[in-house]
Amino acid sequence: MKKIALITGATSGIGEACAQQFAKNGYDLILTGRNREKLEQLKDYLSNEKVDVLLLCFDVRDRKAAIAAIESLDERWQKVDVLVNNAGLALGLDAEFSGDMDDWETMIDTNIKGLLTMTRLVVPGMVDRNHGHVINIGSVAGDVAYANGNVYCATKAAVKAISDGLRVDLVNTAVRVTTVKPGLVETNFSVVRFHGDQDRADTVYKGIQPLTGQDIADVVMYAANAPEHVQIAEVLVLATHQANGFTISKDPNRNEHLS
């Protein structure tokens, strides 16, 4: 029987790339997201991969919707082998004392509480089967706060702590836990952060060749495909000209980004 991967936030960026990568590796997929149309488009795109794709349209911030979605799965689909907690976002880039409190709430509810909800709903089945893998998408921002990153950095620090705690709680089982922490990845991340300001988002990546969603999906897949006795606990993935969350070399003469 094929393995099953459940990927949250699958309609764009890292989540979409992970869906494509798992499909290429023969996994059947449960894909979640808030946009039904984009989920359907992704399912159509994956149709040539000869895998089964089940769509669950809900917002991970909505606990009742998440519970209903997971409880709707039949016995076969409940046997999730890999849970990729990818749904997450940054909103705003303001000093903490002048930040938007609604943005804070959205980030906390998505990046922390949504991840916890999905973990709570899926991992008990893994424990019962003594088999499974949780892969949480963190961020270099969770290591050290950067200017005006405050709450977003805090949510990604929480992802690391939650992942580390889960790994401890599961140590007497065969369930593995991995945290993948990307640096600069060119997706719609910055467009969302800047509330749709494409020009401002583009400046984030000028002068440096950033990572792509596919780069991170490759790392996620490597961790998932490691032998059962190997647990890739944590991976920090940076662009070549990035040293950490705030040390980045940008050269306007670099043309990689223009390709």
Short mmCIF file of N, CA and C in Angstrom, two decimals, residues 81-248:
data_model
loop_
_atom_site.label_atom_id
_atom_site.label_comp_id
_atom_site.label_asym_id
_atom_site.label_seq_id
_atom_site.Cartn_x
_atom_site.Cartn_y
_atom_site.Cartn_z
N ASP A 81 1.27 8.68 7.03
CA ASP A 81 2.67 8.33 7.28
C ASP A 81 3.52 9.56 7.59
N VAL A 82 3.25 10.65 6.86
CA VAL A 82 4.02 11.87 7.03
C VAL A 82 3.07 13.06 7.13
N LEU A 83 3.22 13.83 8.20
CA LEU A 83 2.48 15.08 8.37
C LEU A 83 3.46 16.23 8.17
N VAL A 84 3.22 17.04 7.15
CA VAL A 84 4.03 18.23 6.92
C VAL A 84 3.25 19.45 7.38
N ASN A 85 3.60 19.96 8.53
CA ASN A 85 2.97 21.17 9.06
C ASN A 85 3.65 22.38 8.41
N ASN A 86 3.10 22.79 7.27
CA ASN A 86 3.69 23.86 6.49
C ASN A 86 2.91 25.17 6.59
N ALA A 87 1.61 25.11 6.82
CA ALA A 87 0.79 26.33 6.83
C ALA A 87 1.37 27.35 7.81
N GLY A 88 1.63 28.53 7.30
CA GLY A 88 2.20 29.58 8.14
C GLY A 88 2.37 30.85 7.34
N LEU A 89 2.63 31.94 8.03
CA LEU A 89 2.76 33.22 7.33
C LEU A 89 3.39 34.25 8.24
N ALA A 90 3.90 35.31 7.62
CA ALA A 90 4.35 36.51 8.33
C ALA A 90 3.46 37.65 7.87
N LEU A 91 3.14 38.54 8.79
CA LEU A 91 2.35 39.71 8.45
C LEU A 91 3.00 40.94 9.07
N GLY A 92 3.32 41.92 8.23
CA GLY A 92 3.90 43.15 8.72
C GLY A 92 5.38 43.05 9.02
N LEU A 93 6.03 44.19 9.05
CA LEU A 93 7.44 44.29 9.41
C LEU A 93 7.60 45.61 10.15
N ASP A 94 7.08 45.61 11.37
CA ASP A 94 7.02 46.83 12.17
C ASP A 94 7.64 46.59 13.53
N ALA A 95 8.05 47.67 14.16
CA ALA A 95 8.55 47.57 15.53
C ALA A 95 7.46 46.98 16.42
N GLU A 96 7.89 46.24 17.43
CA GLU A 96 6.91 45.57 18.29
C GLU A 96 5.96 46.55 18.96
N PHE A 97 6.46 47.72 19.30
CA PHE A 97 5.62 48.69 20.02
C PHE A 97 4.63 49.40 19.10
N SER A 98 4.75 49.17 17.79
CA SER A 98 3.80 49.81 16.87
C SER A 98 3.18 48.81 15.89
N GLY A 99 3.29 47.53 16.21
CA GLY A 99 2.76 46.49 15.32
C GLY A 99 1.25 46.42 15.33
N ASP A 100 0.72 45.73 14.35
CA ASP A 100 -0.72 45.53 14.21
C ASP A 100 -1.14 44.31 15.01
N MET A 101 -1.98 44.49 15.99
CA MET A 101 -2.35 43.39 16.87
C MET A 101 -3.16 42.32 16.16
N ASP A 102 -3.91 42.71 15.13
CA ASP A 102 -4.63 41.70 14.34
C ASP A 102 -3.65 40.81 13.58
N ASP A 103 -2.58 41.42 13.06
CA ASP A 103 -1.54 40.63 12.39
C ASP A 103 -0.91 39.65 13.37
N TRP A 104 -0.64 40.12 14.58
CA TRP A 104 -0.06 39.23 15.61
C TRP A 104 -0.96 38.02 15.83
N GLU A 105 -2.24 38.29 15.99
CA GLU A 105 -3.19 37.21 16.28
C GLU A 105 -3.24 36.19 15.15
N THR A 106 -3.23 36.68 13.90
CA THR A 106 -3.26 35.78 12.76
C THR A 106 -2.02 34.90 12.72
N MET A 107 -0.86 35.49 12.96
CA MET A 107 0.39 34.71 12.96
C MET A 107 0.41 33.67 14.07
N ILE A 108 0.01 34.06 15.26
CA ILE A 108 0.00 33.13 16.39
C ILE A 108 -1.00 32.00 16.16
N ASP A 109 -2.18 32.36 15.67
CA ASP A 109 -3.21 31.35 15.45
C ASP A 109 -2.84 30.37 14.34
N THR A 110 -2.13 30.86 13.33
CA THR A 110 -1.74 30.00 12.21
C THR A 110 -0.47 29.22 12.52
N ASN A 111 0.59 29.96 12.84
CA ASN A 111 1.92 29.36 12.95
C ASN A 111 2.08 28.46 14.17
N ILE A 112 1.38 28.79 15.24
CA ILE A 112 1.52 28.00 16.48
C ILE A 112 0.29 27.14 16.72
N LYS A 113 -0.86 27.78 16.88
CA LYS A 113 -2.05 27.02 17.27
C LYS A 113 -2.53 26.10 16.16
N GLY A 114 -2.40 26.53 14.91
CA GLY A 114 -2.78 25.66 13.79
C GLY A 114 -1.90 24.43 13.72
N LEU A 115 -0.60 24.63 13.90
CA LEU A 115 0.34 23.52 13.90
C LEU A 115 0.02 22.55 15.04
N LEU A 116 -0.26 23.10 16.21
CA LEU A 116 -0.60 22.25 17.36
C LEU A 116 -1.88 21.46 17.10
N THR A 117 -2.87 22.11 16.52
CA THR A 117 -4.13 21.42 16.23
C THR A 117 -3.92 20.22 15.32
N MET A 118 -3.19 20.43 14.22
CA MET A 118 -2.95 19.34 13.28
C MET A 118 -2.13 18.23 13.92
N THR A 119 -1.16 18.60 14.72
CA THR A 119 -0.35 17.60 15.42
C THR A 119 -1.21 16.77 16.36
N ARG A 120 -2.07 17.44 17.10
CA ARG A 120 -2.93 16.75 18.06
C ARG A 120 -3.91 15.81 17.36
N LEU A 121 -4.34 16.17 16.16
CA LEU A 121 -5.31 15.36 15.44
C LEU A 121 -4.69 14.17 14.72
N VAL A 122 -3.47 14.29 14.27
CA VAL A 122 -2.86 13.26 13.43
C VAL A 122 -1.90 12.34 14.19
N VAL A 123 -1.14 12.89 15.12
CA VAL A 123 -0.07 12.10 15.75
C VAL A 123 -0.59 10.93 16.61
N PRO A 124 -1.73 11.03 17.30
CA PRO A 124 -2.19 9.86 18.06
C PRO A 124 -2.31 8.60 17.21
N GLY A 125 -2.74 8.74 15.97
CA GLY A 125 -2.82 7.58 15.08
C GLY A 125 -1.44 7.02 14.77
N MET A 126 -0.47 7.91 14.62
CA MET A 126 0.91 7.47 14.39
C MET A 126 1.42 6.68 15.59
N VAL A 127 1.11 7.18 16.78
CA VAL A 127 1.54 6.50 18.00
C VAL A 127 0.90 5.12 18.09
N ASP A 128 -0.38 5.04 17.78
CA ASP A 128 -1.08 3.75 17.82
C ASP A 128 -0.44 2.75 16.86
N ARG A 129 -0.01 3.24 15.70
CA ARG A 129 0.59 2.36 14.68
C ARG A 129 2.09 2.21 14.88
N ASN A 130 2.64 3.00 15.82
CA ASN A 130 4.09 3.03 16.07
C ASN A 130 4.85 3.29 14.77
N HIS A 131 4.34 4.25 14.02
CA HIS A 131 4.95 4.57 12.73
C HIS A 131 4.47 5.95 12.30
N GLY A 132 5.38 6.77 11.81
CA GLY A 132 4.98 8.06 11.29
C GLY A 132 6.11 9.07 11.39
N HIS A 133 5.87 10.22 10.79
CA HIS A 133 6.90 11.26 10.73
C HIS A 133 6.21 12.61 10.69
N VAL A 134 6.57 13.49 11.60
CA VAL A 134 6.06 14.87 11.61
C VAL A 134 7.18 15.78 11.15
N ILE A 135 6.93 16.55 10.10
CA ILE A 135 7.91 17.49 9.59
C ILE A 135 7.32 18.89 9.69
N ASN A 136 7.89 19.69 10.57
CA ASN A 136 7.41 21.04 10.80
C ASN A 136 8.29 22.05 10.07
N ILE A 137 7.66 22.96 9.36
CA ILE A 137 8.41 24.00 8.66
C ILE A 137 8.58 25.20 9.59
N GLY A 138 9.79 25.35 10.08
CA GLY A 138 10.12 26.48 10.94
C GLY A 138 10.72 27.61 10.13
N SER A 139 11.76 28.24 10.68
CA SER A 139 12.42 29.34 9.97
C SER A 139 13.70 29.70 10.69
N VAL A 140 14.65 30.22 9.92
CA VAL A 140 15.84 30.81 10.54
C VAL A 140 15.43 31.91 11.51
N ALA A 141 14.27 32.52 11.27
CA ALA A 141 13.78 33.59 12.15
C ALA A 141 13.52 33.09 13.57
N GLY A 142 13.36 31.78 13.73
CA GLY A 142 13.13 31.23 15.05
C GLY A 142 14.39 31.06 15.87
N ASP A 143 15.56 31.27 15.26
CA ASP A 143 16.82 31.13 15.99
C ASP A 143 17.17 32.40 16.75
N VAL A 144 17.12 33.53 16.04
CA VAL A 144 17.45 34.83 16.63
C VAL A 144 16.53 35.87 16.00
N ALA A 145 15.94 36.72 16.82
CA ALA A 145 15.04 37.74 16.30
C ALA A 145 15.81 38.75 15.45
N TYR A 146 15.15 39.25 14.41
CA TYR A 146 15.74 40.31 13.60
C TYR A 146 14.87 41.55 13.71
N ALA A 147 15.40 42.68 13.25
CA ALA A 147 14.71 43.96 13.40
C ALA A 147 13.31 43.89 12.81
N ASN A 148 12.32 44.26 13.61
CA ASN A 148 10.92 44.35 13.22
C ASN A 148 10.29 42.99 12.93
N GLY A 149 10.99 41.92 13.27
CA GLY A 149 10.43 40.58 13.06
C GLY A 149 9.67 40.06 14.25
N ASN A 150 9.97 40.61 15.42
CA ASN A 150 9.41 40.28 16.74
C ASN A 150 8.44 39.11 16.81
N VAL A 151 7.16 39.34 16.55
CA VAL A 151 6.14 38.30 16.78
C VAL A 151 6.31 37.14 15.80
N TYR A 152 6.61 37.42 14.54
CA TYR A 152 6.85 36.33 13.60
C TYR A 152 8.01 35.46 14.08
N CYS A 153 9.10 36.10 14.48
CA CYS A 153 10.24 35.35 15.01
C CYS A 153 9.83 34.51 16.21
N ALA A 154 9.00 35.08 17.06
CA ALA A 154 8.54 34.35 18.25
C ALA A 154 7.73 33.12 17.88
N THR A 155 6.90 33.24 16.83
CA THR A 155 6.09 32.07 16.44
C THR A 155 6.98 30.97 15.89
N LYS A 156 8.04 31.32 15.18
CA LYS A 156 8.92 30.30 14.63
C LYS A 156 9.85 29.73 15.70
N ALA A 157 10.17 30.52 16.71
CA ALA A 157 10.88 29.97 17.86
C ALA A 157 9.99 28.95 18.57
N ALA A 158 8.70 29.24 18.61
CA ALA A 158 7.75 28.30 19.20
C ALA A 158 7.68 27.01 18.41
N VAL A 159 7.75 27.10 17.08
CA VAL A 159 7.74 25.88 16.26
C VAL A 159 8.91 24.99 16.62
N LYS A 160 10.09 25.58 16.80
CA LYS A 160 11.26 24.79 17.21
C LYS A 160 11.04 24.14 18.57
N ALA A 161 10.55 24.92 19.54
CA ALA A 161 10.33 24.39 20.89
C ALA A 161 9.26 23.30 20.89
N ILE A 162 8.20 23.52 20.15
CA ILE A 162 7.13 22.52 20.07
C ILE A 162 7.65 21.24 19.42
N SER A 163 8.44 21.39 18.37
CA SER A 163 9.01 20.22 17.70
C SER A 163 9.95 19.46 18.62
N ASP A 164 10.80 20.19 19.32
CA ASP A 164 11.73 19.55 20.25
C ASP A 164 10.98 18.82 21.36
N GLY A 165 9.92 19.45 21.86
CA GLY A 165 9.12 18.83 22.91
C GLY A 165 8.41 17.58 22.43
N LEU A 166 7.89 17.63 21.20
CA LEU A 166 7.21 16.47 20.63
C LEU A 166 8.19 15.32 20.45
N ARG A 167 9.41 15.64 20.02
CA ARG A 167 10.42 14.60 19.84
C ARG A 167 10.72 13.90 21.16
N VAL A 168 10.76 14.67 22.23
CA VAL A 168 10.96 14.08 23.56
C VAL A 168 9.79 13.18 23.93
N ASP A 169 8.58 13.68 23.70
CA ASP A 169 7.38 12.93 24.08
C ASP A 169 7.24 11.63 23.29
N LEU A 170 7.85 11.57 22.11
CA LEU A 170 7.72 10.39 21.25
C LEU A 170 8.94 9.49 21.27
N VAL A 171 9.86 9.76 22.18
CA VAL A 171 11.15 9.06 22.13
C VAL A 171 11.01 7.55 22.32
N ASN A 172 9.95 7.11 22.98
CA ASN A 172 9.76 5.66 23.18
C ASN A 172 8.93 5.03 22.07
N THR A 173 8.72 5.79 20.98
CA THR A 173 7.99 5.28 19.82
C THR A 173 8.91 5.34 18.60
N ALA A 174 8.41 4.84 17.48
CA ALA A 174 9.16 4.92 16.23
C ALA A 174 8.74 6.13 15.39
N VAL A 175 7.96 7.05 15.98
CA VAL A 175 7.52 8.25 15.27
C VAL A 175 8.63 9.29 15.30
N ARG A 176 8.97 9.82 14.14
CA ARG A 176 10.08 10.77 14.03
C ARG A 176 9.56 12.21 13.92
N VAL A 177 10.40 13.15 14.32
CA VAL A 177 10.05 14.57 14.26
C VAL A 177 11.22 15.34 13.66
N THR A 178 10.92 16.13 12.64
CA THR A 178 11.93 16.93 11.95
C THR A 178 11.47 18.38 11.89
N THR A 179 12.40 19.29 12.12
CA THR A 179 12.14 20.72 11.88
C THR A 179 13.03 21.18 10.73
N VAL A 180 12.43 21.75 9.70
CA VAL A 180 13.19 22.33 8.60
C VAL A 180 13.07 23.85 8.71
N LYS A 181 14.21 24.53 8.76
CA LYS A 181 14.22 25.97 9.01
C LYS A 181 14.82 26.70 7.80
N PRO A 182 13.97 27.18 6.90
CA PRO A 182 14.48 27.89 5.72
C PRO A 182 14.89 29.32 6.04
N GLY A 183 15.83 29.82 5.21
CA GLY A 183 16.14 31.24 5.20
C GLY A 183 15.31 31.93 4.13
N LEU A 184 15.95 32.76 3.33
CA LEU A 184 15.24 33.49 2.28
C LEU A 184 14.72 32.52 1.21
N VAL A 185 13.42 32.42 1.09
CA VAL A 185 12.79 31.60 0.06
C VAL A 185 11.86 32.49 -0.74
N GLU A 186 12.04 32.52 -2.05
CA GLU A 186 11.18 33.38 -2.87
C GLU A 186 9.89 32.64 -3.21
N THR A 187 8.86 32.95 -2.46
CA THR A 187 7.51 32.45 -2.69
C THR A 187 6.59 33.66 -2.60
N ASN A 188 5.34 33.45 -2.26
CA ASN A 188 4.45 34.60 -2.03
C ASN A 188 4.55 35.09 -0.58
N PHE A 189 5.55 34.58 0.16
CA PHE A 189 5.73 34.91 1.58
C PHE A 189 5.78 36.42 1.80
N SER A 190 6.66 37.11 1.06
CA SER A 190 6.82 38.54 1.28
C SER A 190 5.63 39.34 0.79
N VAL A 191 4.97 38.86 -0.26
CA VAL A 191 3.76 39.53 -0.74
C VAL A 191 2.69 39.51 0.36
N VAL A 192 2.56 38.36 1.02
CA VAL A 192 1.61 38.25 2.13
C VAL A 192 2.05 39.15 3.28
N ARG A 193 3.34 39.10 3.61
CA ARG A 193 3.84 39.91 4.73
C ARG A 193 3.53 41.39 4.51
N PHE A 194 3.67 41.86 3.28
CA PHE A 194 3.46 43.27 2.98
C PHE A 194 2.06 43.54 2.44
N HIS A 195 1.13 42.64 2.76
CA HIS A 195 -0.28 42.84 2.45
C HIS A 195 -0.52 43.13 0.98
N GLY A 196 0.16 42.39 0.11
CA GLY A 196 -0.08 42.49 -1.33
C GLY A 196 0.79 43.48 -2.07
N ASP A 197 1.73 44.14 -1.38
CA ASP A 197 2.62 45.12 -2.02
C ASP A 197 3.74 44.37 -2.75
N GLN A 198 3.54 44.08 -4.04
CA GLN A 198 4.49 43.28 -4.82
C GLN A 198 5.83 43.99 -4.95
N ASP A 199 5.82 45.31 -5.17
CA ASP A 199 7.07 46.05 -5.35
C ASP A 199 7.93 45.96 -4.09
N ARG A 200 7.31 46.11 -2.94
CA ARG A 200 8.07 46.02 -1.69
C ARG A 200 8.57 44.59 -1.48
N ALA A 201 7.74 43.64 -1.83
CA ALA A 201 8.14 42.23 -1.68
C ALA A 201 9.34 41.92 -2.56
N ASP A 202 9.37 42.46 -3.77
CA ASP A 202 10.46 42.18 -4.70
C ASP A 202 11.81 42.66 -4.16
N THR A 203 11.80 43.74 -3.39
CA THR A 203 13.07 44.28 -2.88
C THR A 203 13.75 43.31 -1.91
N VAL A 204 12.97 42.43 -1.29
CA VAL A 204 13.55 41.48 -0.34
C VAL A 204 14.57 40.58 -1.01
N TYR A 205 14.37 40.27 -2.29
CA TYR A 205 15.19 39.27 -2.97
C TYR A 205 16.16 39.89 -3.98
N LYS A 206 16.16 41.20 -4.12
CA LYS A 206 17.06 41.84 -5.07
C LYS A 206 18.50 41.74 -4.59
N GLY A 207 19.39 41.37 -5.50
CA GLY A 207 20.81 41.30 -5.18
C GLY A 207 21.26 40.01 -4.55
N ILE A 208 20.37 39.03 -4.47
CA ILE A 208 20.73 37.73 -3.91
C ILE A 208 19.90 36.66 -4.61
N GLN A 209 20.49 35.50 -4.82
CA GLN A 209 19.70 34.39 -5.36
C GLN A 209 19.08 33.65 -4.18
N PRO A 210 17.78 33.79 -3.97
CA PRO A 210 17.14 33.16 -2.82
C PRO A 210 16.89 31.68 -3.07
N LEU A 211 16.50 30.99 -2.03
CA LEU A 211 16.06 29.62 -2.14
C LEU A 211 14.71 29.59 -2.86
N THR A 212 14.33 28.42 -3.32
CA THR A 212 13.01 28.23 -3.91
C THR A 212 12.23 27.24 -3.06
N GLY A 213 10.94 27.19 -3.28
CA GLY A 213 10.13 26.20 -2.58
C GLY A 213 10.61 24.80 -2.87
N GLN A 214 11.07 24.57 -4.09
CA GLN A 214 11.57 23.24 -4.46
C GLN A 214 12.81 22.87 -3.66
N ASP A 215 13.68 23.87 -3.38
CA ASP A 215 14.87 23.59 -2.57
C ASP A 215 14.47 23.04 -1.21
N ILE A 216 13.45 23.64 -0.61
CA ILE A 216 13.02 23.19 0.72
C ILE A 216 12.30 21.85 0.62
N ALA A 217 11.52 21.66 -0.43
CA ALA A 217 10.84 20.38 -0.63
C ALA A 217 11.85 19.25 -0.78
N ASP A 218 12.99 19.53 -1.40
CA ASP A 218 14.04 18.51 -1.53
C ASP A 218 14.54 18.07 -0.16
N VAL A 219 14.71 19.04 0.73
CA VAL A 219 15.19 18.74 2.09
C VAL A 219 14.13 17.95 2.86
N VAL A 220 12.89 18.38 2.75
CA VAL A 220 11.78 17.67 3.40
C VAL A 220 11.74 16.22 2.92
N MET A 221 11.88 16.02 1.62
CA MET A 221 11.82 14.68 1.06
C MET A 221 12.99 13.84 1.53
N TYR A 222 14.17 14.45 1.62
CA TYR A 222 15.35 13.73 2.12
C TYR A 222 15.10 13.22 3.53
N ALA A 223 14.55 14.07 4.37
CA ALA A 223 14.26 13.67 5.75
C ALA A 223 13.23 12.55 5.79
N ALA A 224 12.20 12.67 4.96
CA ALA A 224 11.13 11.67 4.95
C ALA A 224 11.63 10.32 4.44
N ASN A 225 12.59 10.35 3.52
CA ASN A 225 13.08 9.12 2.91
C ASN A 225 14.27 8.50 3.65
N ALA A 226 14.70 9.14 4.72
CA ALA A 226 15.80 8.56 5.50
C ALA A 226 15.37 7.22 6.08
N PRO A 227 16.31 6.30 6.29
CA PRO A 227 15.96 5.00 6.87
C PRO A 227 15.20 5.17 8.19
N GLU A 228 14.37 4.20 8.51
CA GLU A 228 13.49 4.29 9.68
C GLU A 228 14.25 4.57 10.98
N HIS A 229 15.51 4.12 11.05
CA HIS A 229 16.26 4.32 12.29
C HIS A 229 16.98 5.67 12.33
N VAL A 230 16.81 6.47 11.27
CA VAL A 230 17.48 7.77 11.18
C VAL A 230 16.44 8.88 11.34
N GLN A 231 16.66 9.74 12.30
CA GLN A 231 15.76 10.87 12.56
C GLN A 231 16.53 12.16 12.29
N ILE A 232 16.19 12.83 11.18
CA ILE A 232 16.80 14.13 10.88
C ILE A 232 16.08 15.15 11.77
N ALA A 233 16.69 15.48 12.88
CA ALA A 233 15.98 16.28 13.88
C ALA A 233 15.75 17.71 13.43
N GLU A 234 16.78 18.33 12.82
CA GLU A 234 16.66 19.75 12.49
C GLU A 234 17.59 20.08 11.34
N VAL A 235 17.10 20.87 10.38
CA VAL A 235 17.90 21.29 9.25
C VAL A 235 17.71 22.79 9.04
N LEU A 236 18.81 23.54 9.03
CA LEU A 236 18.79 24.96 8.71
C LEU A 236 19.26 25.11 7.27
N VAL A 237 18.45 25.74 6.42
CA VAL A 237 18.75 25.86 5.00
C VAL A 237 18.79 27.34 4.62
N LEU A 238 19.96 27.80 4.18
CA LEU A 238 20.12 29.21 3.85
C LEU A 238 20.56 29.38 2.40
N ALA A 239 20.26 30.54 1.84
CA ALA A 239 20.85 30.91 0.56
C ALA A 239 22.35 31.10 0.75
N THR A 240 23.12 30.95 -0.31
CA THR A 240 24.57 31.00 -0.19
C THR A 240 25.06 32.32 0.39
N HIS A 241 24.42 33.42 0.05
CA HIS A 241 24.87 34.72 0.53
C HIS A 241 24.08 35.18 1.77
N GLN A 242 23.57 34.23 2.52
CA GLN A 242 22.87 34.51 3.77
C GLN A 242 23.54 33.72 4.88
N ALA A 243 23.89 34.38 5.96
CA ALA A 243 24.56 33.71 7.09
C ALA A 243 23.59 33.39 8.21
N ASN A 244 22.59 34.23 8.41
CA ASN A 244 21.55 34.00 9.43
C ASN A 244 20.35 34.86 9.06
N GLY A 245 19.46 35.05 10.01
CA GLY A 245 18.23 35.77 9.70
C GLY A 245 18.41 37.22 9.32
N PHE A 246 19.55 37.81 9.68
CA PHE A 246 19.72 39.24 9.43
C PHE A 246 21.06 39.60 8.80
N THR A 247 21.94 38.63 8.56
CA THR A 247 23.21 38.87 7.91
C THR A 247 23.13 38.35 6.48
N ILE A 248 22.92 39.27 5.55
CA ILE A 248 22.67 38.93 4.15
C ILE A 248 23.50 39.86 3.28
#
